[in-house]
Amino acid sequence: MRVSNEQLKAFILDSEFVKEKDLNAALEEAEKKETSLSEILIEKKLMQEEDLKKLEAYILGIPFVNLEKENIDPNVLNIIPELVAKKNNIVAFKKNGNELQVAMLDPDDIQTIEFIKKKANLRILPRLTTPKSIKQILKLYQKSLQAEFGEIIKKETESTLQFIQEKGYEEKETEELKKMAEDLPVIKIVDTLLRHAILQDASDIHIEPAEREVIVRYRIDGILRPAMTLPKQVAAGAVARIKVMSNLKLDEHRLPQDGRFKIETTEYKISFRVSIMPVFDGEKIVMRLLPETSKGFTLETLGFNTHDLELLHKAIRRPTGMILATGPTGSGKTTTLYTILDILNKPGVNIVTVEDPIEYRMPGINQTQVKPEIGLTFANGLRSILRQDPDIVMVGEIRDNETAGLAINAALTGHLVLSTLHTNSAAGALPRLLDMKVEPFLIASTVNAIIAQRLIRTLCPEKETYVMNDAEKTALGKVVNIEQIIKILRNERTIGPYEGIDKISWTRTKPNQECKDGYKGRVGIHEVMEVTDSIRELIIKNASSDEIEKRGRAEGMITMLEDGLLKASQGITTIEEVLRVTSE
């Protein structure tokens, strides 16, 4: 049902929208880039997007609609949940009796049409539209959500206050707290907080009690942003509700508590990791959102460049040894290791993990949760794992000397071991293991590769391009070797073999209504150090991390800063964002 490039070319020639010479050149480029002719025509501004969509609709025999200025009834709009609409670029815009008209970009998406048909119990009539129309309609979801949230907070807060005053919750005993947690206004407030975070793709929710109010912040794309302020009186009820959901002690207010709960709907399945900490004005809650739906990550989608991919695949293919992922908390280390495990997860191997906590559930992998309160530590868990006949072992984190020693021994005795360490660079992992009393010759003979990484924000589709002036080149030259950057860009084929930095179109943010600061989403920047014979010699000599890094770079290692600038040159992010994340 999709329009082929040849079909589109024939109809464009008939309609005389584009000259034949230009059309042939565009078709040749589309085939070369393995993309659609329509994308090239829009990119080269040979045709308007709306005209192309109208033509595609005519070829397919599907009506075309432009919804850019349409005002849609919220009841009709909400027939398709926002997450489904966003993910599949499909919106409901008109309902007549038992018929629902939906606008979409891909009329081939039969699976989504069938899902909506079953959910709404209506006859679905597909219509073709433009990406601009879809964007415009998706904004209406946000408006309705904000309006709904404001109304709930105002209305439900008042009823909650009244409820608290009536019951006289001054000392709040366990039973009273339980009743408060089960009260409908409190449930609605907490549920709305969670749903709002999910729809904004937040990675963390912070609920912070202050002297006169409760501040709620969401971490979106790595940046903490204020979300809303709640009256102080709802704090006890919200904390009690989250404790009940996480199966924590309601009457414990003096000690930190950790828990977990899950929200599952037809659109998403998310696990919330909960941490509650006593602070001066009450109890602060931080919840980490962990999507449990299979995202199908690959090393390419995580942002690894071709040079690093070769090194990683070489390390993954080895049956024994150790692969370490390093970086601060929240830098995506666990996601990288899970992606490697997904590659290794074959019927013929036994993969066992010991984690704290289990962040993603993976079919076919035996996952163990650390429980220090009953004596199940990383070290004890790893000892037991080695009696489970594993081929591949993942240790969530090497935190102490005992775990480090056991992990090294596991790698020595014929297992492939994956783990994480908290260091700032790939080279810094080796001296860190030495600090943990691991013998240098054992590190040299077991560690195959070390990955260091950070997460950088990616640009929205709307962005500005520019060419660097002399002052900008001089400033960049102070933080990085320009010649080395040019060499990397040539190897990655971002520029031609004889081109320089002058030929690169760099990008800047262009904030708009959808992207308030010009960024949306994140991708990893990495450095992968292969432990070669010369680096092994340095480890045995107790060399510093600077000496090891210098040798690694001499042997072709691309640093995180260089990888970030490679992504900036490809229009994925900005130089400012790379420098923000990599500066220490």
Short mmCIF file of C-alpha atoms in Angstrom, two decimals, residues 88-320:
data_model
loop_
_atom_site.label_atom_id
_atom_site.label_comp_id
_atom_site.label_asym_id
_atom_site.label_seq_id
_atom_site.Cartn_x
_atom_site.Cartn_y
_atom_site.Cartn_z
CA ASN A 88 2.26 5.85 15.79
CA ASN A 89 1.52 9.35 14.39
CA ILE A 90 -2.23 8.76 14.32
CA VAL A 91 -5.03 11.00 15.68
CA ALA A 92 -8.83 10.78 15.85
CA PHE A 93 -10.53 13.94 14.51
CA LYS A 94 -14.17 13.18 13.61
CA LYS A 95 -16.84 10.72 14.79
CA ASN A 96 -20.11 10.05 12.98
CA GLY A 97 -22.25 7.40 14.64
CA ASN A 98 -20.25 4.17 14.55
CA GLU A 99 -17.52 5.61 12.26
CA LEU A 100 -14.29 7.21 13.46
CA GLN A 101 -12.09 9.19 11.05
CA VAL A 102 -8.39 9.01 11.89
CA ALA A 103 -5.55 11.01 10.33
CA MET A 104 -2.21 9.25 9.95
CA LEU A 105 1.16 9.35 8.15
CA ASP A 106 1.44 5.65 7.40
CA PRO A 107 -1.74 4.02 6.02
CA ASP A 108 0.16 0.69 6.05
CA ASP A 109 0.03 0.63 9.87
CA ILE A 110 -2.77 -1.97 10.00
CA GLN A 111 -1.74 -3.13 13.50
CA THR A 112 -2.49 0.29 15.06
CA ILE A 113 -5.79 0.61 13.16
CA GLU A 114 -6.85 -2.82 14.42
CA PHE A 115 -5.83 -1.91 18.01
CA ILE A 116 -7.96 1.29 17.91
CA LYS A 117 -10.86 -0.61 16.28
CA LYS A 118 -10.89 -3.16 19.13
CA LYS A 119 -10.39 -0.56 21.89
CA ALA A 120 -13.04 1.90 20.63
CA ASN A 121 -15.40 -0.67 19.06
CA LEU A 122 -15.83 1.63 16.05
CA ARG A 123 -15.34 1.39 12.27
CA ILE A 124 -12.04 3.14 11.47
CA LEU A 125 -11.76 5.34 8.35
CA PRO A 126 -8.07 6.19 7.65
CA ARG A 127 -7.11 9.58 6.17
CA LEU A 128 -3.66 10.74 5.04
CA THR A 129 -2.25 13.95 6.52
CA THR A 130 1.01 15.88 6.97
CA PRO A 131 3.50 15.67 9.89
CA LYS A 132 2.63 19.34 10.64
CA SER A 133 -1.04 18.41 11.11
CA ILE A 134 -0.16 15.54 13.46
CA LYS A 135 2.15 17.84 15.48
CA GLN A 136 -0.60 20.46 15.78
CA ILE A 137 -3.19 17.95 17.00
CA LEU A 138 -0.75 16.36 19.49
CA LYS A 139 -0.49 19.79 21.16
CA LEU A 140 -4.20 19.54 22.03
CA TYR A 141 -3.44 16.53 24.26
CA GLN A 142 -0.99 18.61 26.28
CA LYS A 143 -3.50 21.42 26.70
CA SER A 144 -6.25 19.08 27.84
CA LEU A 145 -3.84 17.32 30.24
CA GLN A 146 -2.68 20.62 31.79
CA ALA A 147 -6.26 21.81 32.16
CA GLU A 148 -7.28 18.48 33.68
CA PHE A 149 -4.32 18.52 36.07
CA GLY A 150 -4.98 22.08 37.22
CA GLU A 151 -8.62 21.23 37.86
CA ILE A 152 -7.77 18.03 39.79
CA ILE A 153 -5.18 19.74 41.96
CA LYS A 154 -7.53 22.64 42.76
CA LYS A 155 -10.64 20.51 43.33
CA GLU A 156 -9.04 17.46 44.95
CA THR A 157 -6.67 19.46 47.15
CA GLU A 158 -9.61 21.31 48.66
CA SER A 159 -11.45 18.04 49.38
CA THR A 160 -8.23 16.49 50.77
CA LEU A 161 -7.74 19.45 53.13
CA GLN A 162 -11.32 19.20 54.25
CA PHE A 163 -10.90 15.41 54.71
CA ILE A 164 -7.73 15.91 56.82
CA GLN A 165 -9.33 18.65 58.94
CA GLU A 166 -12.48 16.59 59.54
CA LYS A 167 -10.52 13.51 60.62
CA GLY A 168 -8.07 15.59 62.67
CA TYR A 169 -4.86 14.02 61.31
CA GLU A 170 -2.43 15.76 63.62
CA GLU A 171 -0.31 12.85 64.86
CA LYS A 172 -1.24 10.54 61.97
CA GLU A 173 -1.04 7.03 63.39
CA THR A 174 -0.50 4.05 61.06
CA GLU A 175 -4.21 3.29 60.60
CA GLU A 176 -4.99 6.96 59.93
CA LEU A 177 -2.18 7.17 57.37
CA LYS A 178 -3.51 4.04 55.69
CA LYS A 179 -6.99 5.58 55.46
CA MET A 180 -5.49 8.77 54.04
CA ALA A 181 -3.52 6.78 51.43
CA GLU A 182 -6.73 5.08 50.32
CA ASP A 183 -8.68 8.35 50.14
CA LEU A 184 -9.87 9.13 46.60
CA PRO A 185 -8.50 12.73 46.36
CA VAL A 186 -5.01 11.58 47.40
CA ILE A 187 -5.11 8.67 44.92
CA LYS A 188 -6.14 11.03 42.11
CA ILE A 189 -3.36 13.52 42.90
CA VAL A 190 -0.63 10.83 43.00
CA ASP A 191 -1.97 9.08 39.87
CA THR A 192 -2.01 12.38 37.97
CA LEU A 193 1.57 13.14 39.07
CA LEU A 194 2.71 9.75 37.76
CA ARG A 195 0.76 9.95 34.49
CA HIS A 196 2.00 13.47 33.83
CA ALA A 197 5.62 12.25 34.27
CA ILE A 198 5.10 9.26 31.95
CA LEU A 199 3.61 11.43 29.19
CA GLN A 200 6.54 13.86 29.43
CA ASP A 201 9.09 11.00 29.19
CA ALA A 202 10.54 11.91 32.59
CA SER A 203 13.25 9.61 33.97
CA ASP A 204 12.78 10.67 37.63
CA ILE A 205 10.12 12.30 39.81
CA HIS A 206 11.22 14.36 42.83
CA ILE A 207 8.60 15.19 45.52
CA GLU A 208 10.27 17.62 47.94
CA PRO A 209 8.58 18.99 51.09
CA ALA A 210 9.40 22.60 51.92
CA GLU A 211 8.28 24.76 54.86
CA ARG A 212 4.96 25.87 53.35
CA GLU A 213 4.53 23.75 50.20
CA VAL A 214 5.51 20.58 48.35
CA ILE A 215 7.61 21.02 45.19
CA VAL A 216 7.35 18.44 42.41
CA ARG A 217 10.13 18.28 39.82
CA TYR A 218 10.65 15.97 36.84
CA ARG A 219 14.01 15.03 35.33
CA ILE A 220 13.49 15.24 31.57
CA ASP A 221 16.42 14.60 29.20
CA GLY A 222 18.79 14.69 32.16
CA ILE A 223 17.70 18.14 33.42
CA LEU A 224 15.57 18.65 36.55
CA ARG A 225 12.59 20.88 35.74
CA PRO A 226 9.94 22.30 38.12
CA ALA A 227 6.60 20.62 37.37
CA MET A 228 4.18 21.95 39.97
CA THR A 229 3.72 23.10 43.56
CA LEU A 230 1.25 21.40 45.91
CA PRO A 231 -0.13 22.64 49.25
CA LYS A 232 1.85 21.45 52.27
CA GLN A 233 -1.25 19.69 53.68
CA VAL A 234 -1.24 17.01 50.95
CA ALA A 235 2.36 15.93 51.73
CA ALA A 236 1.47 13.29 54.36
CA GLY A 237 -1.26 11.78 52.17
CA ALA A 238 0.97 11.65 49.05
CA VAL A 239 3.84 10.04 50.98
CA ALA A 240 1.46 7.52 52.57
CA ARG A 241 -0.06 6.66 49.17
CA ILE A 242 3.38 6.04 47.59
CA LYS A 243 4.45 3.95 50.63
CA VAL A 244 1.32 1.79 50.28
CA MET A 245 1.98 1.33 46.52
CA SER A 246 5.63 0.41 47.24
CA ASN A 247 4.77 -1.92 50.15
CA LEU A 248 6.83 0.16 52.64
CA LYS A 249 6.33 0.83 56.38
CA LEU A 250 3.79 3.60 56.87
CA ASP A 251 4.88 4.44 60.43
CA GLU A 252 8.63 4.73 59.63
CA HIS A 253 9.54 8.42 59.27
CA ARG A 254 13.09 8.48 60.68
CA LEU A 255 14.94 6.03 58.42
CA PRO A 256 15.33 5.92 54.61
CA GLN A 257 13.24 3.30 52.78
CA ASP A 258 13.50 1.80 49.29
CA GLY A 259 10.72 0.10 47.37
CA ARG A 260 9.23 -0.56 43.99
CA PHE A 261 5.86 -0.69 42.22
CA LYS A 262 4.60 -1.13 38.68
CA ILE A 263 1.99 0.57 36.49
CA GLU A 264 0.70 -1.46 33.58
CA THR A 265 -1.76 -0.30 30.89
CA THR A 266 -2.38 -1.22 27.25
CA GLU A 267 -0.04 1.66 26.22
CA TYR A 268 2.84 1.25 28.66
CA LYS A 269 4.37 -0.91 31.37
CA ILE A 270 6.57 1.05 33.75
CA SER A 271 8.31 0.04 36.95
CA PHE A 272 8.93 2.78 39.55
CA ARG A 273 11.96 2.49 41.81
CA VAL A 274 11.15 4.44 44.99
CA SER A 275 13.55 6.03 47.47
CA ILE A 276 12.17 7.83 50.57
CA MET A 277 14.56 9.94 52.66
CA PRO A 278 13.76 11.89 55.85
CA VAL A 279 14.54 15.62 55.43
CA PHE A 280 14.02 18.66 57.69
CA ASP A 281 10.46 19.39 56.49
CA GLY A 282 9.20 15.81 56.14
CA GLU A 283 10.05 12.99 53.77
CA LYS A 284 11.49 13.49 50.28
CA ILE A 285 10.54 10.97 47.58
CA VAL A 286 12.53 10.24 44.44
CA MET A 287 11.06 7.80 41.92
CA ARG A 288 13.05 6.43 38.97
CA LEU A 289 10.88 5.45 35.97
CA LEU A 290 12.03 2.22 34.32
CA PRO A 291 10.08 1.28 31.16
CA GLU A 292 9.68 -2.50 31.04
CA THR A 293 8.48 -2.63 27.46
CA SER A 294 11.13 -4.05 25.12
CA LYS A 295 12.64 -1.09 23.32
CA GLY A 296 14.76 -3.23 21.06
CA PHE A 297 17.96 -1.25 21.70
CA THR A 298 20.99 -1.89 19.53
CA LEU A 299 24.51 -0.60 20.07
CA GLU A 300 23.99 1.63 17.01
CA THR A 301 20.83 3.26 18.44
CA LEU A 302 22.67 3.87 21.73
CA GLY A 303 25.07 6.09 19.78
CA PHE A 304 28.25 4.00 19.31
CA ASN A 305 30.33 5.11 16.31
CA THR A 306 31.66 2.58 13.78
CA HIS A 307 35.20 2.50 15.27
CA ASP A 308 33.88 1.73 18.78
CA LEU A 309 31.37 -0.80 17.43
CA GLU A 310 34.19 -2.85 15.90
CA LEU A 311 36.09 -2.90 19.20
CA LEU A 312 32.97 -3.83 21.20
CA HIS A 313 31.91 -6.65 18.89
CA LYS A 314 35.46 -8.00 19.06
CA ALA A 315 35.27 -8.03 22.91
CA ILE A 316 31.75 -9.54 22.90
CA ARG A 317 32.85 -12.43 20.66
CA ARG A 318 35.50 -13.51 23.18
CA PRO A 319 34.19 -16.36 25.39
CA THR A 320 36.06 -15.26 28.52
#
